[in-house]
């Protein structure tokens, strides 16, 4: 089940996905980069499939466009989403199988790359929050970027 607000969010995320694909490909010529965000078989794996040209290793990047990370210096780790106009609760991104979590900060013109599997090990150490929106409520943990770095999960930050 996909509510209109969810579908709108997917459409709004596409520019960030294309940006990350372009920037990653430009900086990592040893990887083949494919946008797979619209392919149903990859919904729980990520928006971008990367394949190492030499080893054949395949990894997936999930892209989030976060308008607040520059201000808060915290990573939003979504656990559940409850939809107001439906009796429906959906598991958030922390239940997915991403390899890399790429967070786009347009105001800073930066992309934060986070090892998602490592993040899953400690995200509950962050501050728990319920964030109400127009059509849904997000239940999440906010994890400080310094903690992400100190736990070895921050893979890098690129400017664009």
PDB file of N, CA and C in Angstrom, residues 2 6-7 9-22 24 32-51 58-66 93 96-104 111 113 116:
ATOM      1  N   UNK A   2       0.676   2.136  -0.952  1.00  0.00           N
ATOM      2  CA  UNK A   2       1.433   3.372  -1.017  1.00  0.00           C
ATOM      3  C   UNK A   2       0.478   4.549  -1.012  1.00  0.00           C
ATOM      4  N   UNK A   6       3.424   9.317   0.378  1.00  0.00           N
ATOM      5  CA  UNK A   6       4.617   8.492   0.197  1.00  0.00           C
ATOM      6  C   UNK A   6       5.099   8.578  -1.245  1.00  0.00           C
ATOM      7  N   UNK A   7       4.167   8.491  -2.183  1.00  0.00           N
ATOM      8  CA  UNK A   7       4.525   8.566  -3.598  1.00  0.00           C
ATOM      9  C   UNK A   7       5.080   9.943  -3.952  1.00  0.00           C
ATOM     10  N   UNK A   9       6.740  11.848  -1.878  1.00  0.00           N
ATOM     11  CA  UNK A   9       8.083  11.869  -1.292  1.00  0.00           C
ATOM     12  C   UNK A   9       9.070  11.124  -2.181  1.00  0.00           C
ATOM     13  N   UNK A  10       8.631  10.005  -2.763  1.00  0.00           N
ATOM     14  CA  UNK A  10       9.504   9.262  -3.682  1.00  0.00           C
ATOM     15  C   UNK A  10       9.894  10.118  -4.881  1.00  0.00           C
ATOM     16  N   UNK A  11       8.929  10.809  -5.427  1.00  0.00           N
ATOM     17  CA  UNK A  11       9.188  11.672  -6.587  1.00  0.00           C
ATOM     18  C   UNK A  11      10.122  12.822  -6.216  1.00  0.00           C
ATOM     19  N   UNK A  12       9.911  13.400  -5.054  1.00  0.00           N
ATOM     20  CA  UNK A  12      10.747  14.520  -4.609  1.00  0.00           C
ATOM     21  C   UNK A  12      12.184  14.089  -4.322  1.00  0.00           C
ATOM     22  N   UNK A  13      12.386  12.805  -4.028  1.00  0.00           N
ATOM     23  CA  UNK A  13      13.721  12.304  -3.696  1.00  0.00           C
ATOM     24  C   UNK A  13      14.588  12.045  -4.923  1.00  0.00           C
ATOM     25  N   UNK A  14      13.986  11.961  -6.093  1.00  0.00           N
ATOM     26  CA  UNK A  14      14.739  11.593  -7.296  1.00  0.00           C
ATOM     27  C   UNK A  14      15.931  12.503  -7.594  1.00  0.00           C
ATOM     28  N   UNK A  15      15.811  13.830  -7.492  1.00  0.00           N
ATOM     29  CA  UNK A  15      16.989  14.665  -7.766  1.00  0.00           C
ATOM     30  C   UNK A  15      18.191  14.326  -6.868  1.00  0.00           C
ATOM     31  N   UNK A  16      17.937  14.023  -5.596  1.00  0.00           N
ATOM     32  CA  UNK A  16      19.026  13.647  -4.688  1.00  0.00           C
ATOM     33  C   UNK A  16      19.637  12.312  -5.105  1.00  0.00           C
ATOM     34  N   UNK A  17      18.804  11.380  -5.546  1.00  0.00           N
ATOM     35  CA  UNK A  17      19.311  10.085  -6.000  1.00  0.00           C
ATOM     36  C   UNK A  17      20.214  10.255  -7.217  1.00  0.00           C
ATOM     37  N   UNK A  18      19.791  11.065  -8.176  1.00  0.00           N
ATOM     38  CA  UNK A  18      20.602  11.303  -9.366  1.00  0.00           C
ATOM     39  C   UNK A  18      21.897  12.021  -9.015  1.00  0.00           C
ATOM     40  N   UNK A  19      21.824  12.949  -8.072  1.00  0.00           N
ATOM     41  CA  UNK A  19      23.015  13.669  -7.630  1.00  0.00           C
ATOM     42  C   UNK A  19      24.036  12.712  -7.026  1.00  0.00           C
ATOM     43  N   UNK A  20      23.601  11.847  -6.121  1.00  0.00           N
ATOM     44  CA  UNK A  20      24.511  10.892  -5.478  1.00  0.00           C
ATOM     45  C   UNK A  20      25.095   9.940  -6.515  1.00  0.00           C
ATOM     46  N   UNK A  21      24.275   9.449  -7.433  1.00  0.00           N
ATOM     47  CA  UNK A  21      24.779   8.548  -8.477  1.00  0.00           C
ATOM     48  C   UNK A  21      25.857   9.231  -9.311  1.00  0.00           C
ATOM     49  N   UNK A  22      25.592  10.467  -9.708  1.00  0.00           N
ATOM     50  CA  UNK A  22      26.552  11.220 -10.527  1.00  0.00           C
ATOM     51  C   UNK A  22      27.850  11.493  -9.760  1.00  0.00           C
ATOM     52  N   UNK A  24      29.015   9.958  -7.015  1.00  0.00           N
ATOM     53  CA  UNK A  24      29.719   8.718  -6.671  1.00  0.00           C
ATOM     54  C   UNK A  24      30.478   8.194  -7.884  1.00  0.00           C
ATOM     55  N   UNK A  32      30.601   0.543 -11.249  1.00  0.00           N
ATOM     56  CA  UNK A  32      29.496   0.787 -12.184  1.00  0.00           C
ATOM     57  C   UNK A  32      28.312   1.234 -11.329  1.00  0.00           C
ATOM     58  N   UNK A  33      27.685   2.333 -11.703  1.00  0.00           N
ATOM     59  CA  UNK A  33      26.614   2.925 -10.906  1.00  0.00           C
ATOM     60  C   UNK A  33      25.299   2.854 -11.676  1.00  0.00           C
ATOM     61  N   UNK A  34      24.262   2.288 -11.039  1.00  0.00           N
ATOM     62  CA  UNK A  34      22.944   2.164 -11.669  1.00  0.00           C
ATOM     63  C   UNK A  34      21.865   2.690 -10.716  1.00  0.00           C
ATOM     64  N   UNK A  35      20.983   3.551 -11.218  1.00  0.00           N
ATOM     65  CA  UNK A  35      19.823   3.978 -10.438  1.00  0.00           C
ATOM     66  C   UNK A  35      18.778   2.867 -10.510  1.00  0.00           C
ATOM     67  N   UNK A  36      18.415   2.308  -9.360  1.00  0.00           N
ATOM     68  CA  UNK A  36      17.453   1.204  -9.315  1.00  0.00           C
ATOM     69  C   UNK A  36      16.282   1.510  -8.385  1.00  0.00           C
ATOM     70  N   UNK A  37      16.140   2.761  -7.980  1.00  0.00           N
ATOM     71  CA  UNK A  37      15.124   3.152  -7.005  1.00  0.00           C
ATOM     72  C   UNK A  37      13.694   2.864  -7.405  1.00  0.00           C
ATOM     73  N   UNK A  38      13.441   2.776  -8.692  1.00  0.00           N
ATOM     74  CA  UNK A  38      12.073   2.515  -9.151  1.00  0.00           C
ATOM     75  C   UNK A  38      11.810   1.038  -9.422  1.00  0.00           C
ATOM     76  N   UNK A  39      12.822   0.212  -9.238  1.00  0.00           N
ATOM     77  CA  UNK A  39      12.664  -1.222  -9.482  1.00  0.00           C
ATOM     78  C   UNK A  39      12.261  -1.909  -8.173  1.00  0.00           C
ATOM     79  N   UNK A  40      11.081  -2.470  -8.173  1.00  0.00           N
ATOM     80  CA  UNK A  40      10.478  -3.054  -6.968  1.00  0.00           C
ATOM     81  C   UNK A  40      11.401  -4.044  -6.248  1.00  0.00           C
ATOM     82  N   UNK A  41      12.161  -4.824  -6.981  1.00  0.00           N
ATOM     83  CA  UNK A  41      13.025  -5.835  -6.352  1.00  0.00           C
ATOM     84  C   UNK A  41      14.110  -5.216  -5.478  1.00  0.00           C
ATOM     85  N   UNK A  42      14.373  -3.921  -5.625  1.00  0.00           N
ATOM     86  CA  UNK A  42      15.422  -3.256  -4.858  1.00  0.00           C
ATOM     87  C   UNK A  42      14.878  -2.319  -3.778  1.00  0.00           C
ATOM     88  N   UNK A  43      13.576  -2.270  -3.572  1.00  0.00           N
ATOM     89  CA  UNK A  43      12.983  -1.330  -2.614  1.00  0.00           C
ATOM     90  C   UNK A  43      13.600  -1.430  -1.220  1.00  0.00           C
ATOM     91  N   UNK A  44      13.949  -2.628  -0.775  1.00  0.00           N
ATOM     92  CA  UNK A  44      14.523  -2.782   0.563  1.00  0.00           C
ATOM     93  C   UNK A  44      16.048  -2.800   0.548  1.00  0.00           C
ATOM     94  N   UNK A  45      16.630  -2.666  -0.627  1.00  0.00           N
ATOM     95  CA  UNK A  45      18.093  -2.685  -0.734  1.00  0.00           C
ATOM     96  C   UNK A  45      18.690  -1.304  -0.940  1.00  0.00           C
ATOM     97  N   UNK A  46      17.982  -0.422  -1.657  1.00  0.00           N
ATOM     98  CA  UNK A  46      18.488   0.924  -1.865  1.00  0.00           C
ATOM     99  C   UNK A  46      18.110   1.484  -3.215  1.00  0.00           C
ATOM    100  N   UNK A  47      18.495   2.750  -3.408  1.00  0.00           N
ATOM    101  CA  UNK A  47      18.165   3.480  -4.623  1.00  0.00           C
ATOM    102  C   UNK A  47      19.203   3.323  -5.726  1.00  0.00           C
ATOM    103  N   UNK A  48      20.425   3.016  -5.335  1.00  0.00           N
ATOM    104  CA  UNK A  48      21.532   2.939  -6.293  1.00  0.00           C
ATOM    105  C   UNK A  48      22.270   1.625  -6.092  1.00  0.00           C
ATOM    106  N   UNK A  49      22.479   0.921  -7.187  1.00  0.00           N
ATOM    107  CA  UNK A  49      23.257  -0.323  -7.175  1.00  0.00           C
ATOM    108  C   UNK A  49      24.646   0.008  -7.695  1.00  0.00           C
ATOM    109  N   UNK A  50      25.677  -0.385  -6.941  1.00  0.00           N
ATOM    110  CA  UNK A  50      27.050  -0.180  -7.411  1.00  0.00           C
ATOM    111  C   UNK A  50      27.732  -1.540  -7.522  1.00  0.00           C
ATOM    112  N   UNK A  51      28.450  -1.728  -8.620  1.00  0.00           N
ATOM    113  CA  UNK A  51      29.153  -2.983  -8.871  1.00  0.00           C
ATOM    114  C   UNK A  51      30.606  -2.673  -9.148  1.00  0.00           C
ATOM    115  N   UNK A  58      28.876  -6.327  -5.318  1.00  0.00           N
ATOM    116  CA  UNK A  58      27.679  -5.506  -5.501  1.00  0.00           C
ATOM    117  C   UNK A  58      27.269  -4.948  -4.142  1.00  0.00           C
ATOM    118  N   UNK A  59      26.998  -3.646  -4.126  1.00  0.00           N
ATOM    119  CA  UNK A  59      26.529  -2.976  -2.910  1.00  0.00           C
ATOM    120  C   UNK A  59      25.389  -2.038  -3.295  1.00  0.00           C
ATOM    121  N   UNK A  60      24.645  -1.596  -2.288  1.00  0.00           N
ATOM    122  CA  UNK A  60      23.510  -0.714  -2.535  1.00  0.00           C
ATOM    123  C   UNK A  60      23.596   0.528  -1.664  1.00  0.00           C
ATOM    124  N   UNK A  61      23.210   1.648  -2.259  1.00  0.00           N
ATOM    125  CA  UNK A  61      23.201   2.935  -1.567  1.00  0.00           C
ATOM    126  C   UNK A  61      21.761   3.425  -1.457  1.00  0.00           C
ATOM    127  N   UNK A  62      21.347   3.740  -0.252  1.00  0.00           N
ATOM    128  CA  UNK A  62      20.061   4.385  -0.027  1.00  0.00           C
ATOM    129  C   UNK A  62      20.321   5.882   0.112  1.00  0.00           C
ATOM    130  N   UNK A  63      19.522   6.690  -0.576  1.00  0.00           N
ATOM    131  CA  UNK A  63      19.717   8.138  -0.579  1.00  0.00           C
ATOM    132  C   UNK A  63      18.592   8.818   0.188  1.00  0.00           C
ATOM    133  N   UNK A  64      18.955   9.718   1.086  1.00  0.00           N
ATOM    134  CA  UNK A  64      17.988  10.543   1.803  1.00  0.00           C
ATOM    135  C   UNK A  64      18.380  12.000   1.603  1.00  0.00           C
ATOM    136  N   UNK A  65      17.400  12.821   1.316  1.00  0.00           N
ATOM    137  CA  UNK A  65      17.610  14.259   1.207  1.00  0.00           C
ATOM    138  C   UNK A  65      17.157  14.847   2.532  1.00  0.00           C
ATOM    139  N   UNK A  66      18.088  15.327   3.338  1.00  0.00           N
ATOM    140  CA  UNK A  66      17.780  15.781   4.692  1.00  0.00           C
ATOM    141  C   UNK A  66      18.016  17.281   4.805  1.00  0.00           C
ATOM    142  N   UNK A  93      13.171   2.837   7.645  1.00  0.00           N
ATOM    143  CA  UNK A  93      14.376   2.435   6.921  1.00  0.00           C
ATOM    144  C   UNK A  93      15.335   1.599   7.771  1.00  0.00           C
ATOM    145  N   UNK A  96      15.641  -2.028   6.798  1.00  0.00           N
ATOM    146  CA  UNK A  96      16.019  -2.342   5.423  1.00  0.00           C
ATOM    147  C   UNK A  96      17.418  -2.972   5.370  1.00  0.00           C
ATOM    148  N   UNK A  97      17.828  -3.341   4.156  1.00  0.00           N
ATOM    149  CA  UNK A  97      19.094  -4.045   3.948  1.00  0.00           C
ATOM    150  C   UNK A  97      20.122  -3.208   3.196  1.00  0.00           C
ATOM    151  N   UNK A  98      20.143  -1.908   3.417  1.00  0.00           N
ATOM    152  CA  UNK A  98      21.086  -1.051   2.702  1.00  0.00           C
ATOM    153  C   UNK A  98      22.520  -1.374   3.120  1.00  0.00           C
ATOM    154  N   UNK A  99      23.454  -1.044   2.247  1.00  0.00           N
ATOM    155  CA  UNK A  99      24.869  -1.121   2.600  1.00  0.00           C
ATOM    156  C   UNK A  99      25.381   0.254   3.007  1.00  0.00           C
ATOM    157  N   UNK A 100      25.006   1.245   2.215  1.00  0.00           N
ATOM    158  CA  UNK A 100      25.482   2.611   2.435  1.00  0.00           C
ATOM    159  C   UNK A 100      24.274   3.534   2.506  1.00  0.00           C
ATOM    160  N   UNK A 101      24.303   4.431   3.468  1.00  0.00           N
ATOM    161  CA  UNK A 101      23.256   5.419   3.677  1.00  0.00           C
ATOM    162  C   UNK A 101      23.859   6.754   3.268  1.00  0.00           C
ATOM    163  N   UNK A 102      23.395   7.317   2.160  1.00  0.00           N
ATOM    164  CA  UNK A 102      23.923   8.589   1.666  1.00  0.00           C
ATOM    165  C   UNK A 102      22.917   9.683   1.988  1.00  0.00           C
ATOM    166  N   UNK A 103      23.356  10.667   2.753  1.00  0.00           N
ATOM    167  CA  UNK A 103      22.469  11.750   3.161  1.00  0.00           C
ATOM    168  C   UNK A 103      22.916  13.027   2.459  1.00  0.00           C
ATOM    169  N   UNK A 104      22.006  13.588   1.680  1.00  0.00           N
ATOM    170  CA  UNK A 104      22.286  14.812   0.939  1.00  0.00           C
ATOM    171  C   UNK A 104      21.852  15.997   1.790  1.00  0.00           C
ATOM    172  N   UNK A 111      27.416  15.526   0.801  1.00  0.00           N
ATOM    173  CA  UNK A 111      26.816  14.194   0.886  1.00  0.00           C
ATOM    174  C   UNK A 111      27.566  13.441   1.975  1.00  0.00           C
ATOM    175  N   UNK A 113      28.260   9.896   3.687  1.00  0.00           N
ATOM    176  CA  UNK A 113      28.172   8.465   3.405  1.00  0.00           C
ATOM    177  C   UNK A 113      28.375   7.705   4.714  1.00  0.00           C
ATOM    178  N   UNK A 116      25.725   1.600   6.681  1.00  0.00           N
ATOM    179  CA  UNK A 116      24.402   1.363   7.260  1.00  0.00           C
ATOM    180  C   UNK A 116      24.401   0.193   8.235  1.00  0.00           C
TER     181      UNK A 116
END
